[in-house]
Amino acid sequence: MEIRALVGRNVKRFREAKGLSQEQLAFEADLHRTYVSGVERGVRNPTVVIIARLATALGVEPSKLLEL
Amino acid sequence: MEIRALVGRNVKRFREAKGLSQEQLAFEADLHRTYVSGVERGVRNPTVVIIARLATALGVEPSKLLEL
């Protein structure tokens, strides 16, 4: 699975499991909502610093967002 | 551990375990040697696409490069 699609799937999965909207996740991770939407759709190419911020907001380890 | 330092530690560890020089890893991952050096020193902020290319060259899953 292409890495951006994989990250998008994982971010969406963990976000929904936590009952957060994209807006809430974006606020927690200090990102724009449209950026979170783009990550989830696999059209963004986030850096590891952004991955770490998303992971913190989702309450998971950063490596979890890149797991198959 | 800050994410860039963590990634740097992991890339170096897997590279050395595979007996590759920075030059060889850079060639395999189609990156510049100085970029690989910067990643290992924790001063670069690679995207997930670059993480995936490094992981492929190292023969590990991308998530492994972000593991504690």
Short mmCIF file of N, CA and C in Angstrom, two decimals:
data_model
loop_
_atom_site.label_atom_id
_atom_site.label_comp_id
_atom_site.label_asym_id
_atom_site.label_seq_id
_atom_site.Cartn_x
_atom_site.Cartn_y
_atom_site.Cartn_z
N MET A 1 0.87 -1.20 0.00
CA MET A 1 0.00 0.00 0.00
C MET A 1 0.90 1.23 0.00
N GLU A 2 0.61 2.21 -0.83
CA GLU A 2 1.43 3.41 -0.94
C GLU A 2 1.40 4.13 0.40
N ILE A 3 2.58 4.68 0.80
CA ILE A 3 2.74 5.18 2.17
C ILE A 3 1.74 6.28 2.53
N ARG A 4 1.44 7.20 1.59
CA ARG A 4 0.50 8.30 1.92
C ARG A 4 -0.91 7.78 2.13
N ALA A 5 -1.29 6.76 1.33
CA ALA A 5 -2.63 6.15 1.50
C ALA A 5 -2.67 5.41 2.84
N LEU A 6 -1.56 4.76 3.17
CA LEU A 6 -1.47 4.00 4.43
C LEU A 6 -1.61 4.94 5.64
N VAL A 7 -0.88 6.04 5.59
CA VAL A 7 -0.95 7.02 6.69
C VAL A 7 -2.37 7.58 6.78
N GLY A 8 -2.97 7.87 5.63
CA GLY A 8 -4.34 8.40 5.62
C GLY A 8 -5.34 7.45 6.24
N ARG A 9 -5.23 6.18 5.84
CA ARG A 9 -6.12 5.17 6.42
C ARG A 9 -5.94 5.10 7.93
N ASN A 10 -4.67 5.10 8.38
CA ASN A 10 -4.42 4.96 9.83
C ASN A 10 -4.90 6.18 10.62
N VAL A 11 -4.64 7.38 10.09
CA VAL A 11 -5.07 8.61 10.79
C VAL A 11 -6.60 8.59 10.93
N LYS A 12 -7.28 8.25 9.84
CA LYS A 12 -8.75 8.23 9.87
C LYS A 12 -9.26 7.20 10.88
N ARG A 13 -8.65 6.00 10.84
CA ARG A 13 -9.06 4.92 11.75
C ARG A 13 -8.91 5.35 13.21
N PHE A 14 -7.73 5.88 13.55
CA PHE A 14 -7.49 6.26 14.96
C PHE A 14 -8.37 7.46 15.34
N ARG A 15 -8.58 8.38 14.40
CA ARG A 15 -9.42 9.55 14.69
C ARG A 15 -10.85 9.10 15.00
N GLU A 16 -11.37 8.23 14.16
CA GLU A 16 -12.76 7.76 14.35
C GLU A 16 -12.86 6.93 15.62
N ALA A 17 -11.83 6.14 15.91
CA ALA A 17 -11.86 5.32 17.13
C ALA A 17 -11.90 6.22 18.37
N LYS A 18 -11.31 7.39 18.23
CA LYS A 18 -11.29 8.32 19.36
C LYS A 18 -12.51 9.25 19.35
N GLY A 19 -13.34 9.11 18.30
CA GLY A 19 -14.58 9.90 18.24
C GLY A 19 -14.32 11.37 17.96
N LEU A 20 -13.23 11.65 17.25
CA LEU A 20 -12.91 13.04 16.93
C LEU A 20 -13.36 13.37 15.50
N SER A 21 -13.77 14.60 15.29
CA SER A 21 -14.01 15.07 13.92
C SER A 21 -12.66 15.50 13.34
N GLN A 22 -12.60 15.72 12.03
CA GLN A 22 -11.35 16.22 11.42
C GLN A 22 -11.01 17.58 12.02
N GLU A 23 -12.07 18.35 12.26
CA GLU A 23 -11.87 19.69 12.85
C GLU A 23 -11.20 19.59 14.22
N GLN A 24 -11.72 18.67 15.05
CA GLN A 24 -11.17 18.52 16.41
C GLN A 24 -9.72 18.03 16.36
N LEU A 25 -9.46 17.05 15.48
CA LEU A 25 -8.08 16.55 15.36
C LEU A 25 -7.16 17.67 14.88
N ALA A 26 -7.63 18.43 13.90
CA ALA A 26 -6.81 19.54 13.37
C ALA A 26 -6.50 20.53 14.49
N PHE A 27 -7.50 20.84 15.31
CA PHE A 27 -7.28 21.79 16.41
C PHE A 27 -6.24 21.24 17.39
N GLU A 28 -6.40 19.95 17.77
CA GLU A 28 -5.48 19.32 18.74
C GLU A 28 -4.04 19.28 18.20
N ALA A 29 -3.92 19.05 16.88
CA ALA A 29 -2.58 18.89 16.29
C ALA A 29 -2.05 20.22 15.74
N ASP A 30 -2.85 21.29 15.96
CA ASP A 30 -2.44 22.63 15.48
C ASP A 30 -2.18 22.60 13.97
N LEU A 31 -3.15 22.02 13.26
CA LEU A 31 -3.09 21.95 11.79
C LEU A 31 -4.40 22.50 11.23
N HIS A 32 -4.39 22.80 9.93
CA HIS A 32 -5.64 23.24 9.30
C HIS A 32 -6.50 22.02 8.99
N ARG A 33 -7.80 22.17 9.12
CA ARG A 33 -8.72 21.04 8.88
C ARG A 33 -8.53 20.49 7.46
N THR A 34 -8.34 21.37 6.48
CA THR A 34 -8.20 20.89 5.11
C THR A 34 -6.92 20.07 4.95
N TYR A 35 -5.91 20.39 5.78
CA TYR A 35 -4.67 19.60 5.72
C TYR A 35 -4.94 18.19 6.25
N VAL A 36 -5.69 18.11 7.37
CA VAL A 36 -6.02 16.79 7.93
C VAL A 36 -6.84 15.99 6.90
N SER A 37 -7.77 16.66 6.25
CA SER A 37 -8.58 15.99 5.24
C SER A 37 -7.69 15.46 4.12
N GLY A 38 -6.72 16.28 3.70
CA GLY A 38 -5.79 15.86 2.64
C GLY A 38 -4.94 14.68 3.06
N VAL A 39 -4.49 14.69 4.33
CA VAL A 39 -3.69 13.55 4.82
C VAL A 39 -4.54 12.28 4.76
N GLU A 40 -5.80 12.38 5.22
CA GLU A 40 -6.67 11.20 5.26
C GLU A 40 -6.98 10.69 3.85
N ARG A 41 -7.03 11.60 2.87
CA ARG A 41 -7.31 11.20 1.48
C ARG A 41 -6.03 10.71 0.79
N GLY A 42 -4.89 10.78 1.48
CA GLY A 42 -3.64 10.29 0.90
C GLY A 42 -3.02 11.21 -0.12
N VAL A 43 -3.43 12.47 -0.12
CA VAL A 43 -2.89 13.41 -1.11
C VAL A 43 -1.86 14.37 -0.51
N ARG A 44 -1.60 14.23 0.79
CA ARG A 44 -0.56 15.03 1.42
C ARG A 44 0.64 14.14 1.73
N ASN A 45 1.78 14.76 1.88
CA ASN A 45 3.02 14.01 2.14
C ASN A 45 3.64 14.55 3.42
N PRO A 46 3.05 14.25 4.57
CA PRO A 46 3.49 14.86 5.84
C PRO A 46 4.91 14.49 6.23
N THR A 47 5.54 15.42 6.93
CA THR A 47 6.87 15.14 7.48
C THR A 47 6.72 14.36 8.79
N VAL A 48 7.84 13.87 9.30
CA VAL A 48 7.78 13.09 10.54
C VAL A 48 7.36 13.98 11.71
N VAL A 49 7.69 15.27 11.66
CA VAL A 49 7.27 16.19 12.73
C VAL A 49 5.75 16.31 12.75
N ILE A 50 5.13 16.39 11.58
CA ILE A 50 3.65 16.44 11.50
C ILE A 50 3.06 15.09 11.94
N ILE A 51 3.69 14.00 11.53
CA ILE A 51 3.22 12.66 11.96
C ILE A 51 3.23 12.59 13.49
N ALA A 52 4.31 13.12 14.09
CA ALA A 52 4.42 13.07 15.56
C ALA A 52 3.31 13.92 16.20
N ARG A 53 2.99 15.06 15.61
CA ARG A 53 1.92 15.92 16.17
C ARG A 53 0.57 15.24 16.04
N LEU A 54 0.31 14.61 14.90
CA LEU A 54 -0.95 13.88 14.72
C LEU A 54 -1.02 12.72 15.72
N ALA A 55 0.09 12.00 15.89
CA ALA A 55 0.12 10.85 16.80
C ALA A 55 -0.17 11.30 18.23
N THR A 56 0.43 12.40 18.64
CA THR A 56 0.20 12.91 20.00
C THR A 56 -1.28 13.25 20.18
N ALA A 57 -1.86 13.91 19.19
CA ALA A 57 -3.28 14.30 19.27
C ALA A 57 -4.19 13.07 19.30
N LEU A 58 -3.75 12.00 18.63
CA LEU A 58 -4.55 10.77 18.58
C LEU A 58 -4.24 9.83 19.75
N GLY A 59 -3.18 10.16 20.51
CA GLY A 59 -2.82 9.32 21.64
C GLY A 59 -2.23 7.99 21.26
N VAL A 60 -1.49 7.98 20.13
CA VAL A 60 -0.82 6.74 19.70
C VAL A 60 0.66 7.03 19.43
N GLU A 61 1.46 5.97 19.32
CA GLU A 61 2.86 6.13 18.95
C GLU A 61 2.97 6.53 17.48
N PRO A 62 3.93 7.42 17.13
CA PRO A 62 4.06 7.83 15.73
C PRO A 62 4.18 6.63 14.76
N SER A 63 4.90 5.60 15.18
CA SER A 63 5.10 4.44 14.28
C SER A 63 3.76 3.79 13.90
N LYS A 64 2.78 3.92 14.78
CA LYS A 64 1.46 3.31 14.52
C LYS A 64 0.81 3.89 13.25
N LEU A 65 1.14 5.16 12.94
CA LEU A 65 0.50 5.81 11.79
C LEU A 65 1.09 5.32 10.48
N LEU A 66 2.23 4.57 10.56
CA LEU A 66 2.85 4.06 9.34
C LEU A 66 2.75 2.54 9.26
N GLU A 67 2.00 1.93 10.21
CA GLU A 67 1.90 0.46 10.21
C GLU A 67 0.89 -0.05 9.21
N LEU A 68 1.22 -1.21 8.61
CA LEU A 68 0.29 -1.86 7.65
C LEU A 68 -0.97 -2.33 8.35
N MET B 1 11.71 10.93 23.17
CA MET B 1 12.78 11.26 22.21
C MET B 1 12.16 11.99 21.03
N GLU B 2 12.76 13.12 20.65
CA GLU B 2 12.23 13.93 19.55
C GLU B 2 12.26 13.09 18.28
N ILE B 3 11.19 13.26 17.48
CA ILE B 3 10.95 12.35 16.36
C ILE B 3 12.12 12.34 15.36
N ARG B 4 12.71 13.50 15.06
CA ARG B 4 13.80 13.52 14.07
C ARG B 4 15.04 12.79 14.59
N ALA B 5 15.28 12.93 15.90
CA ALA B 5 16.42 12.22 16.50
C ALA B 5 16.15 10.72 16.50
N LEU B 6 14.87 10.36 16.76
CA LEU B 6 14.48 8.95 16.79
C LEU B 6 14.67 8.31 15.42
N VAL B 7 14.19 9.01 14.40
CA VAL B 7 14.33 8.50 13.03
C VAL B 7 15.82 8.37 12.68
N GLY B 8 16.61 9.38 13.05
CA GLY B 8 18.05 9.33 12.76
C GLY B 8 18.72 8.14 13.41
N ARG B 9 18.39 7.92 14.69
CA ARG B 9 18.97 6.76 15.41
C ARG B 9 18.59 5.47 14.71
N ASN B 10 17.31 5.36 14.31
CA ASN B 10 16.85 4.10 13.69
C ASN B 10 17.49 3.88 12.31
N VAL B 11 17.55 4.93 11.50
CA VAL B 11 18.14 4.79 10.16
C VAL B 11 19.59 4.34 10.29
N LYS B 12 20.34 4.96 11.20
CA LYS B 12 21.75 4.61 11.40
C LYS B 12 21.88 3.16 11.86
N ARG B 13 21.03 2.79 12.82
CA ARG B 13 21.08 1.43 13.38
C ARG B 13 20.85 0.39 12.28
N PHE B 14 19.76 0.58 11.49
CA PHE B 14 19.45 -0.40 10.44
C PHE B 14 20.51 -0.37 9.34
N ARG B 15 21.02 0.83 9.02
CA ARG B 15 22.05 0.93 7.98
C ARG B 15 23.29 0.15 8.38
N GLU B 16 23.75 0.36 9.62
CA GLU B 16 24.96 -0.32 10.11
C GLU B 16 24.71 -1.82 10.22
N ALA B 17 23.49 -2.20 10.62
CA ALA B 17 23.19 -3.64 10.73
C ALA B 17 23.26 -4.30 9.35
N LYS B 18 22.97 -3.49 8.34
CA LYS B 18 23.01 -4.05 6.98
C LYS B 18 24.40 -3.90 6.35
N GLY B 19 25.30 -3.25 7.09
CA GLY B 19 26.67 -3.09 6.59
C GLY B 19 26.77 -2.12 5.43
N LEU B 20 25.85 -1.14 5.40
CA LEU B 20 25.89 -0.15 4.32
C LEU B 20 26.57 1.13 4.79
N SER B 21 27.26 1.79 3.88
CA SER B 21 27.78 3.13 4.19
C SER B 21 26.63 4.12 3.92
N GLN B 22 26.78 5.36 4.36
CA GLN B 22 25.77 6.38 4.08
C GLN B 22 25.65 6.56 2.56
N GLU B 23 26.81 6.48 1.91
CA GLU B 23 26.85 6.64 0.45
C GLU B 23 26.00 5.55 -0.23
N GLN B 24 26.19 4.30 0.23
CA GLN B 24 25.46 3.19 -0.38
C GLN B 24 23.96 3.32 -0.12
N LEU B 25 23.60 3.68 1.13
CA LEU B 25 22.17 3.85 1.45
C LEU B 25 21.59 4.98 0.59
N ALA B 26 22.32 6.07 0.48
CA ALA B 26 21.84 7.21 -0.31
C ALA B 26 21.61 6.78 -1.76
N PHE B 27 22.53 5.99 -2.30
CA PHE B 27 22.39 5.53 -3.69
C PHE B 27 21.14 4.66 -3.82
N GLU B 28 20.98 3.71 -2.88
CA GLU B 28 19.84 2.78 -2.93
C GLU B 28 18.50 3.53 -2.82
N ALA B 29 18.49 4.58 -1.99
CA ALA B 29 17.23 5.30 -1.73
C ALA B 29 17.07 6.50 -2.66
N ASP B 30 18.04 6.63 -3.60
CA ASP B 30 18.01 7.75 -4.56
C ASP B 30 17.95 9.10 -3.84
N LEU B 31 18.85 9.23 -2.88
CA LEU B 31 18.95 10.47 -2.10
C LEU B 31 20.41 10.94 -2.12
N HIS B 32 20.66 12.17 -1.74
CA HIS B 32 22.04 12.65 -1.66
C HIS B 32 22.66 12.19 -0.34
N ARG B 33 23.93 11.86 -0.36
CA ARG B 33 24.60 11.37 0.86
C ARG B 33 24.49 12.39 1.99
N THR B 34 24.61 13.66 1.68
CA THR B 34 24.55 14.65 2.75
C THR B 34 23.15 14.69 3.37
N TYR B 35 22.12 14.34 2.56
CA TYR B 35 20.76 14.30 3.11
C TYR B 35 20.65 13.14 4.11
N VAL B 36 21.21 11.97 3.74
CA VAL B 36 21.18 10.81 4.64
C VAL B 36 21.93 11.15 5.93
N SER B 37 23.06 11.81 5.79
CA SER B 37 23.84 12.22 6.96
C SER B 37 22.99 13.14 7.85
N GLY B 38 22.29 14.08 7.23
CA GLY B 38 21.44 15.01 7.99
C GLY B 38 20.30 14.28 8.70
N VAL B 39 19.71 13.28 8.01
CA VAL B 39 18.63 12.51 8.65
C VAL B 39 19.19 11.80 9.88
N GLU B 40 20.37 11.18 9.73
CA GLU B 40 20.95 10.43 10.85
C GLU B 40 21.33 11.34 12.00
N ARG B 41 21.69 12.58 11.70
CA ARG B 41 22.04 13.53 12.76
C ARG B 41 20.78 14.19 13.36
N GLY B 42 19.61 13.86 12.82
CA GLY B 42 18.37 14.41 13.37
C GLY B 42 18.11 15.85 13.00
N VAL B 43 18.77 16.34 11.96
CA VAL B 43 18.58 17.75 11.58
C VAL B 43 17.72 17.89 10.33
N ARG B 44 17.28 16.76 9.78
CA ARG B 44 16.37 16.81 8.65
C ARG B 44 14.96 16.42 9.11
N ASN B 45 13.96 16.77 8.38
CA ASN B 45 12.57 16.47 8.73
C ASN B 45 11.93 15.77 7.53
N PRO B 46 12.29 14.50 7.30
CA PRO B 46 11.85 13.79 6.11
C PRO B 46 10.34 13.58 6.05
N THR B 47 9.84 13.53 4.82
CA THR B 47 8.42 13.22 4.63
C THR B 47 8.23 11.71 4.68
N VAL B 48 6.96 11.29 4.71
CA VAL B 48 6.70 9.85 4.78
C VAL B 48 7.14 9.15 3.49
N VAL B 49 7.12 9.86 2.37
CA VAL B 49 7.58 9.27 1.11
C VAL B 49 9.08 8.97 1.18
N ILE B 50 9.85 9.89 1.77
CA ILE B 50 11.29 9.66 1.94
C ILE B 50 11.52 8.53 2.96
N ILE B 51 10.73 8.52 4.04
CA ILE B 51 10.83 7.45 5.04
C ILE B 51 10.62 6.09 4.35
N ALA B 52 9.61 6.04 3.45
CA ALA B 52 9.31 4.77 2.76
C ALA B 52 10.48 4.37 1.86
N ARG B 53 11.11 5.34 1.20
CA ARG B 53 12.25 5.02 0.33
C ARG B 53 13.44 4.53 1.15
N LEU B 54 13.70 5.18 2.28
CA LEU B 54 14.78 4.72 3.15
C LEU B 54 14.48 3.32 3.67
N ALA B 55 13.22 3.08 4.07
CA ALA B 55 12.83 1.77 4.61
C ALA B 55 13.03 0.67 3.57
N THR B 56 12.62 0.95 2.33
CA THR B 56 12.79 -0.03 1.25
C THR B 56 14.27 -0.35 1.06
N ALA B 57 15.10 0.69 1.05
CA ALA B 57 16.55 0.49 0.85
C ALA B 57 17.16 -0.29 2.01
N LEU B 58 16.59 -0.12 3.21
CA LEU B 58 17.10 -0.81 4.40
C LEU B 58 16.46 -2.17 4.60
N GLY B 59 15.42 -2.45 3.82
CA GLY B 59 14.74 -3.75 3.93
C GLY B 59 13.92 -3.89 5.20
N VAL B 60 13.34 -2.76 5.66
CA VAL B 60 12.50 -2.80 6.85
C VAL B 60 11.15 -2.12 6.55
N GLU B 61 10.16 -2.36 7.42
CA GLU B 61 8.88 -1.66 7.28
C GLU B 61 9.06 -0.19 7.65
N PRO B 62 8.37 0.73 6.94
CA PRO B 62 8.51 2.15 7.25
C PRO B 62 8.26 2.46 8.73
N SER B 63 7.29 1.79 9.34
CA SER B 63 6.96 2.07 10.74
C SER B 63 8.16 1.82 11.66
N LYS B 64 9.04 0.90 11.25
CA LYS B 64 10.21 0.57 12.07
C LYS B 64 11.12 1.79 12.27
N LEU B 65 11.12 2.70 11.29
CA LEU B 65 12.02 3.85 11.38
C LEU B 65 11.51 4.89 12.37
N LEU B 66 10.24 4.71 12.82
CA LEU B 66 9.69 5.68 13.78
C LEU B 66 9.46 5.02 15.15
N GLU B 67 9.94 3.78 15.30
CA GLU B 67 9.72 3.07 16.58
C GLU B 67 10.71 3.48 17.65
N LEU B 68 10.22 3.54 18.89
CA LEU B 68 11.11 3.85 20.02
C LEU B 68 12.14 2.75 20.24
#
